[in-house]
PDB file of C-alpha atoms in Angstrom:
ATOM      1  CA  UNK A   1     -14.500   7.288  -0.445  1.00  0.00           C
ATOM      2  CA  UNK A   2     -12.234   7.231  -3.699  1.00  0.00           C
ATOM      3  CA  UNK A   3     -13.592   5.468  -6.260  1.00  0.00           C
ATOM      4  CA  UNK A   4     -12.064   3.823  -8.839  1.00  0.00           C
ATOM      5  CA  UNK A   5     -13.385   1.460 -11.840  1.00  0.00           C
ATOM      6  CA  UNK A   6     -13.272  -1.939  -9.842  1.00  0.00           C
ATOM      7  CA  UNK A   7     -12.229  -0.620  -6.343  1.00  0.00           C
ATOM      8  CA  UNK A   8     -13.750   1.571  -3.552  1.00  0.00           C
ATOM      9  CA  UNK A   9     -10.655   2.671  -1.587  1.00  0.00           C
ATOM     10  CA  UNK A  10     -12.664   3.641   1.945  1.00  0.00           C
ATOM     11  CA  UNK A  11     -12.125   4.309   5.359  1.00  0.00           C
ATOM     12  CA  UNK A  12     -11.016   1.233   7.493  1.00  0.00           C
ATOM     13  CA  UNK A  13     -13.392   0.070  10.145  1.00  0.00           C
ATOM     14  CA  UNK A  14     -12.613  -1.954  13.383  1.00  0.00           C
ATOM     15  CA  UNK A  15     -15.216  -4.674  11.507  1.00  0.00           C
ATOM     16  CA  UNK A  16     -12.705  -5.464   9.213  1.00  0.00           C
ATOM     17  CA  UNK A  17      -9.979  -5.975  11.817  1.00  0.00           C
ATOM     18  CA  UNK A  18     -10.330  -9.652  11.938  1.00  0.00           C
ATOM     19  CA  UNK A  19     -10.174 -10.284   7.596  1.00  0.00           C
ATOM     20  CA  UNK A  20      -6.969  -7.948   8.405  1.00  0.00           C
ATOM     21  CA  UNK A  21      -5.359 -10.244  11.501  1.00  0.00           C
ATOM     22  CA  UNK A  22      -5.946 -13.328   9.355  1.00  0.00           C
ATOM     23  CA  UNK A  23      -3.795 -11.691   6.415  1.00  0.00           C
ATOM     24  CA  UNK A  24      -1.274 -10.140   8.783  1.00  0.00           C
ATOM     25  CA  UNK A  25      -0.108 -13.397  10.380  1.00  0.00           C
ATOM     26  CA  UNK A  26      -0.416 -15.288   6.966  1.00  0.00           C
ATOM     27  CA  UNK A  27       3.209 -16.239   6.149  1.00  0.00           C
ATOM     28  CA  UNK A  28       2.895 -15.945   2.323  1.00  0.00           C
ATOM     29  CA  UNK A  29       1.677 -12.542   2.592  1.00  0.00           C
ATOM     30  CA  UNK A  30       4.366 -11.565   5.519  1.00  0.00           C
ATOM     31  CA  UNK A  31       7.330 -12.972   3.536  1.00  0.00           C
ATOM     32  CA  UNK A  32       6.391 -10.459   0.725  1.00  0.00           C
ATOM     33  CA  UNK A  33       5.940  -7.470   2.316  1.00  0.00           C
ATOM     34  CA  UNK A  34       8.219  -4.955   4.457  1.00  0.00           C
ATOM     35  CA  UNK A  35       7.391  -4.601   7.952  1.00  0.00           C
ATOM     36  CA  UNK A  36       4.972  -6.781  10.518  1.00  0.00           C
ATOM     37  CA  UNK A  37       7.063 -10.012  11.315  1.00  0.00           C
ATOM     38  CA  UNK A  38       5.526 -10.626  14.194  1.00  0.00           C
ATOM     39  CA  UNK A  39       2.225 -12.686  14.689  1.00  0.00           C
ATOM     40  CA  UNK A  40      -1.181 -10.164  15.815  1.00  0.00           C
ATOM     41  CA  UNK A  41      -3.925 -10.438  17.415  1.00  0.00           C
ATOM     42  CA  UNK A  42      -7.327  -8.345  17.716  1.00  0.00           C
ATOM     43  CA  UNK A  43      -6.553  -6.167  20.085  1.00  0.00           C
ATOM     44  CA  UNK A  44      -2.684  -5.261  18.816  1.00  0.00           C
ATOM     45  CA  UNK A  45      -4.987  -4.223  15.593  1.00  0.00           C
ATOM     46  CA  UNK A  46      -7.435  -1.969  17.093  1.00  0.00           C
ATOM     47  CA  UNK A  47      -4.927  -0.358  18.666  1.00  0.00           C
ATOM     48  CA  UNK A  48      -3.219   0.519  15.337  1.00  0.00           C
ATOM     49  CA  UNK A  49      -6.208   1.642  13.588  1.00  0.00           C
ATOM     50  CA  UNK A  50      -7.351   3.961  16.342  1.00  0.00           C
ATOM     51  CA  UNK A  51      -3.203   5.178  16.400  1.00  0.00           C
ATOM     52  CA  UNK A  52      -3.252   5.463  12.093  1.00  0.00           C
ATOM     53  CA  UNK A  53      -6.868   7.707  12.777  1.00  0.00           C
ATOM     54  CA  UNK A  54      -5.093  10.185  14.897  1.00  0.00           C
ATOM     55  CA  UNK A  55      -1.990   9.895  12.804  1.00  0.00           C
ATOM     56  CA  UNK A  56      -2.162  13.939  10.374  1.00  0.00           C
ATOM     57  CA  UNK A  57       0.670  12.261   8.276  1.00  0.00           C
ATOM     58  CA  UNK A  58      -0.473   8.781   7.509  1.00  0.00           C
ATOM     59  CA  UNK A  59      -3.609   7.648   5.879  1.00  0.00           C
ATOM     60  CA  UNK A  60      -4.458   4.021   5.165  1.00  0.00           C
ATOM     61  CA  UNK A  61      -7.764   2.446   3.852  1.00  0.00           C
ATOM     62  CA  UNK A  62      -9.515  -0.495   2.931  1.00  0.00           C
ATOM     63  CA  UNK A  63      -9.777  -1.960  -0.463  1.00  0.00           C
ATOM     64  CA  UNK A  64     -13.471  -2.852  -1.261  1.00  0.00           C
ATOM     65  CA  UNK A  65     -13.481  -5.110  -4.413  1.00  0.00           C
ATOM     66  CA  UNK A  66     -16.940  -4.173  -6.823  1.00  0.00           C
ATOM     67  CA  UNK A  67     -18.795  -7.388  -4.796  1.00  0.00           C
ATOM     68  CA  UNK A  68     -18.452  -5.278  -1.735  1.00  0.00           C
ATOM     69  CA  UNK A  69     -15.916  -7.773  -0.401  1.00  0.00           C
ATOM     70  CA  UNK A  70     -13.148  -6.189   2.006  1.00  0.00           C
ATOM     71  CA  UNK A  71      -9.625  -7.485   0.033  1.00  0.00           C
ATOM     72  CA  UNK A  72      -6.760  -5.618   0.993  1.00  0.00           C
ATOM     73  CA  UNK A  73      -5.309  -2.257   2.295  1.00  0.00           C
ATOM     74  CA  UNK A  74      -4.097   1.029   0.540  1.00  0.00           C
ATOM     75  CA  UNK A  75      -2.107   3.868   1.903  1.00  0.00           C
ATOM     76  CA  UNK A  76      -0.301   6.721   2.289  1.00  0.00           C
ATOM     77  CA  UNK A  77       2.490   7.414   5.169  1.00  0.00           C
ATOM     78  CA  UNK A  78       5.436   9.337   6.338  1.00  0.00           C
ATOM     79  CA  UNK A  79       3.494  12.200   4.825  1.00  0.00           C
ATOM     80  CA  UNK A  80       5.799  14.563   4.752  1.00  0.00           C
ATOM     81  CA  UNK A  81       3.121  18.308   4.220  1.00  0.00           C
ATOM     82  CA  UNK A  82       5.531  20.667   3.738  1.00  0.00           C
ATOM     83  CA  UNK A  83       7.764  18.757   1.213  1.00  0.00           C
ATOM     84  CA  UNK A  84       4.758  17.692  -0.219  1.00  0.00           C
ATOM     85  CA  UNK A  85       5.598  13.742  -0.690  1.00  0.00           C
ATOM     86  CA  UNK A  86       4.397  10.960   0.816  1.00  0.00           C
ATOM     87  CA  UNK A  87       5.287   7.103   1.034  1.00  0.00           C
ATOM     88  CA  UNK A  88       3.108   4.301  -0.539  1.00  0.00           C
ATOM     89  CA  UNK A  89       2.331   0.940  -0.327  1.00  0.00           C
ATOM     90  CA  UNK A  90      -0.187  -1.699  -0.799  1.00  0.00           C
ATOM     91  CA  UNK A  91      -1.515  -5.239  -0.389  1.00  0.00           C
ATOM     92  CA  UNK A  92      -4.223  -7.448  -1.776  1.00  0.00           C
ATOM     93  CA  UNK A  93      -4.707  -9.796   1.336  1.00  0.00           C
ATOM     94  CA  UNK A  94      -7.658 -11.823  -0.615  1.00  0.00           C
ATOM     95  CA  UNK A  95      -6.042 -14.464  -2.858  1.00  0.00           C
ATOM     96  CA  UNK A  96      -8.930 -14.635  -4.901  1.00  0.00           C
ATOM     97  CA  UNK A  97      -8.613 -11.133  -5.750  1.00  0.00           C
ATOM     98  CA  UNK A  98      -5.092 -11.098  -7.078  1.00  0.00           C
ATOM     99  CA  UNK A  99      -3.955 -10.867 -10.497  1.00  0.00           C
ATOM    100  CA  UNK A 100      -7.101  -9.641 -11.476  1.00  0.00           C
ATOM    101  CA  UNK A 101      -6.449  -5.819 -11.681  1.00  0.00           C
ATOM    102  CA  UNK A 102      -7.679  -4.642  -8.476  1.00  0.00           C
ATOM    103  CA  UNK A 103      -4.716  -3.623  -7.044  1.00  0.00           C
ATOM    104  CA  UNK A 104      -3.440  -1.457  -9.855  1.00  0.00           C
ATOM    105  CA  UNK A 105      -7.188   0.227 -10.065  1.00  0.00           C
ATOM    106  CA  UNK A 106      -7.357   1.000  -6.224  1.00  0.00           C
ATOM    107  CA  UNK A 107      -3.471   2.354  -6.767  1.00  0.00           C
ATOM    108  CA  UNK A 108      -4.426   4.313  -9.466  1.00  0.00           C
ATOM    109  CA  UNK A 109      -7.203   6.047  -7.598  1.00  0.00           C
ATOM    110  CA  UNK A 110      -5.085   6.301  -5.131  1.00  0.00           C
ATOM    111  CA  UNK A 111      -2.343   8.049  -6.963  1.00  0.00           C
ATOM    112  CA  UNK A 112      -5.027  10.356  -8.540  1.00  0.00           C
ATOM    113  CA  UNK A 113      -5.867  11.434  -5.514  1.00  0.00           C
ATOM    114  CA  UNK A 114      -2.848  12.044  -4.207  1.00  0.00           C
ATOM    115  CA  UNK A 115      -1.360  14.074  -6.603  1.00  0.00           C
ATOM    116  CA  UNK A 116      -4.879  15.648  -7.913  1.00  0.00           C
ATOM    117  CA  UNK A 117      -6.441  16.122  -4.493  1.00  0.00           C
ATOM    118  CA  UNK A 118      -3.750  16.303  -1.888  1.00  0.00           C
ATOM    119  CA  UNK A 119      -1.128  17.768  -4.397  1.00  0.00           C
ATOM    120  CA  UNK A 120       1.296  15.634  -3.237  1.00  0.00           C
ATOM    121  CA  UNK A 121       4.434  16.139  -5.455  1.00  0.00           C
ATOM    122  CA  UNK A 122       6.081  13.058  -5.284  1.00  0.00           C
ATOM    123  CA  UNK A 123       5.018   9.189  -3.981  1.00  0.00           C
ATOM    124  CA  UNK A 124       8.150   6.588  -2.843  1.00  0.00           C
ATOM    125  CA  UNK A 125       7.887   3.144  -1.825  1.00  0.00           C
ATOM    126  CA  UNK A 126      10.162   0.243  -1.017  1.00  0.00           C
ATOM    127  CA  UNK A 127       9.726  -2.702  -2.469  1.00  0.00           C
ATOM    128  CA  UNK A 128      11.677  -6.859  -1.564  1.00  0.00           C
ATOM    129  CA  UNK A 129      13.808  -7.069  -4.703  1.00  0.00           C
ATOM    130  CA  UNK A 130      12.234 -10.073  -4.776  1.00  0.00           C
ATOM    131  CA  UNK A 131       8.687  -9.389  -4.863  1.00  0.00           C
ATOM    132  CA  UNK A 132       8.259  -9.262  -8.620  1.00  0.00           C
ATOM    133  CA  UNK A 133       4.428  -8.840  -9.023  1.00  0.00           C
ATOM    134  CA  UNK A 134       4.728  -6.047  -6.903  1.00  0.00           C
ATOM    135  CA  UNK A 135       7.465  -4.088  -8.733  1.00  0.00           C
ATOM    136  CA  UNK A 136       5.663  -4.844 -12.304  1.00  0.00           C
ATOM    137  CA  UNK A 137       2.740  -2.999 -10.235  1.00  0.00           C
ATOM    138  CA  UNK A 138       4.785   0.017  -9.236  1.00  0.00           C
ATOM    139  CA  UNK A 139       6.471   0.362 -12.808  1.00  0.00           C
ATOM    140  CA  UNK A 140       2.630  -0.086 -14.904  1.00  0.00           C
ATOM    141  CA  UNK A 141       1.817   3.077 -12.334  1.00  0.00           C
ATOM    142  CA  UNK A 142       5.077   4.827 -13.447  1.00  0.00           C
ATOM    143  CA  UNK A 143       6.868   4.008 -10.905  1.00  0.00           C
ATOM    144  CA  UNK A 144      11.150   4.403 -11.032  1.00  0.00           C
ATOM    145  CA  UNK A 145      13.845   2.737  -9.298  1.00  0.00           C
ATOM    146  CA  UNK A 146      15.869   5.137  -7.645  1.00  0.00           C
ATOM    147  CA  UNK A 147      18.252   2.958  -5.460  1.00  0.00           C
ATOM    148  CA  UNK A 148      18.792  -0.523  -3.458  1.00  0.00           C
ATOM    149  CA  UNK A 149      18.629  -0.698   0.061  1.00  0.00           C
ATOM    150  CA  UNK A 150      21.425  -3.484   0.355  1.00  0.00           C
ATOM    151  CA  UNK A 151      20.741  -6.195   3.132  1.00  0.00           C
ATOM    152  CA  UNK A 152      18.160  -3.728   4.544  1.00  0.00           C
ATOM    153  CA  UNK A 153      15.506  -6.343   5.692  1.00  0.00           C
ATOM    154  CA  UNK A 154      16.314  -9.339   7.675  1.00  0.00           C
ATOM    155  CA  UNK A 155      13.169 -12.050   7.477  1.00  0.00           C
ATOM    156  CA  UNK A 156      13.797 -16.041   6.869  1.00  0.00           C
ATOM    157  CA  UNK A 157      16.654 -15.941   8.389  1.00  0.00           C
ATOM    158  CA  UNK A 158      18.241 -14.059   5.850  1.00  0.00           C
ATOM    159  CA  UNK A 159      19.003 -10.349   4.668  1.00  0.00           C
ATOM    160  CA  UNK A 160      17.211  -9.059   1.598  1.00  0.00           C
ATOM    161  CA  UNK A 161      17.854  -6.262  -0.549  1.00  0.00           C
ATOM    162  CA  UNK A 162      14.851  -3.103  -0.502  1.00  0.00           C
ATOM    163  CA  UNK A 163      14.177  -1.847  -4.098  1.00  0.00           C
ATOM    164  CA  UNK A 164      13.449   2.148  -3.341  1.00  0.00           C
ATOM    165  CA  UNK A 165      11.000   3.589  -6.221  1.00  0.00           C
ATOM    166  CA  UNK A 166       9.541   6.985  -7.142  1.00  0.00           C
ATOM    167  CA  UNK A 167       6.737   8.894  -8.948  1.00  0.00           C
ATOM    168  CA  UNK A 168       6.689  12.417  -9.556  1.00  0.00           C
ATOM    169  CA  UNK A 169       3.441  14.117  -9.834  1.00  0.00           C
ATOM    170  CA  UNK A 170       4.514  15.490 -13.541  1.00  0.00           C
ATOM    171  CA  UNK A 171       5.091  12.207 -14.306  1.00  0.00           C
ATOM    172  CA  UNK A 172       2.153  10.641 -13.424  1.00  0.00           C
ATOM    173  CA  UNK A 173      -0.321   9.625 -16.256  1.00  0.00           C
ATOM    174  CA  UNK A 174      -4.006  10.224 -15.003  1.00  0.00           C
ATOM    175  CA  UNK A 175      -5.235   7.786 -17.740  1.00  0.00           C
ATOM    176  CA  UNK A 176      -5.910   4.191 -16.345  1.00  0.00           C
ATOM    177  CA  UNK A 177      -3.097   1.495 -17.057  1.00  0.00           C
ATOM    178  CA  UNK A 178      -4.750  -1.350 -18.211  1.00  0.00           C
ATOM    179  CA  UNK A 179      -4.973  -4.435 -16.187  1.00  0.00           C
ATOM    180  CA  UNK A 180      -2.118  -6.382 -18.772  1.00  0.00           C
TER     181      UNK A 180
END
């Protein structure tokens, strides 16, 4: 478990497989986000966590708000060990839950561990160019844009552009960013 001041980021279980299916075939949650566009069911997700458990170079958790309530998932992926970086990304799936600092305090625990714990040297992530309240979140953590993935995701019917960002462990600030 990593432990932050509002967030528990912990293993995920297959009990929380169904809260996850409900927010993966959400369409407000899927039209901000890179990846999933198609509808899943039960089964499709069990099969994913058991492949992410086996996976040595991805790691992805649940978000456990301080009620105990299961809101969203963390991770890290495409870990590269040798190079020592790592991609990134998160989701609050809870609507109740967002915009009320939980996903930057389960980021930043996240981060901390990475770089503290894992010594992971640098974190990237991509990011809809469009998805503002997720790129304020990447640049409070610290965060840098580093390039645009023209036209790189197709969704809607149209193409979007990818935002790529990056954080350096010697640039990463191991106090807390407020939740402003």
């Amino acid at each position: 478990m990593i432990v932050g001041n509002k967030t528990i980021v912990r293993a995920l279980t297959s009990e929380d497989i169904p809260k996850l299916v409900s927010w993966r075939n959400d369409p407000s949650i899927q039209s901000m986000l890179i990846g999933w566009h198609f509808p899943v069911c039960v089964e499709e997700e069990l099969t994913w966590l058991e492949r992410i458990r086996a996976d040595k170079n991805s790691k992805r958790f649940a978000i456990e708000a301080d009620t105990g309530a299961y809101i969203g998932n963390i991770g890290l992926y495409d870990i590269n060990w040798l190079d020592r970086v790592s991609g990134f990304g998160i989701f609050i799936g809870d609507p109740r839950f967002r915009g009320g600092g939980y996903a930057t305090d389960a980021s930043f625990a996240l981060l901390r561990f990475a770089f503290h714990e894992l010594d992971l040297s640098r974190l990237w992530l991509t990011v809809l160019t469009s998805n503002d309240p997720a790129r304020k979140l990447y640049e409070k953590l610290g965060f840098v844009p580093e390039g645009i993935l023209k036209k790189h995701n197709f969704r809607g019917g149209a193409f979007h552009d990818e935002l790529v960002m990056g954080l350096l462990a010697k640039d990463f600030t191991y106090d807390a960013p407020s939740d402003n």
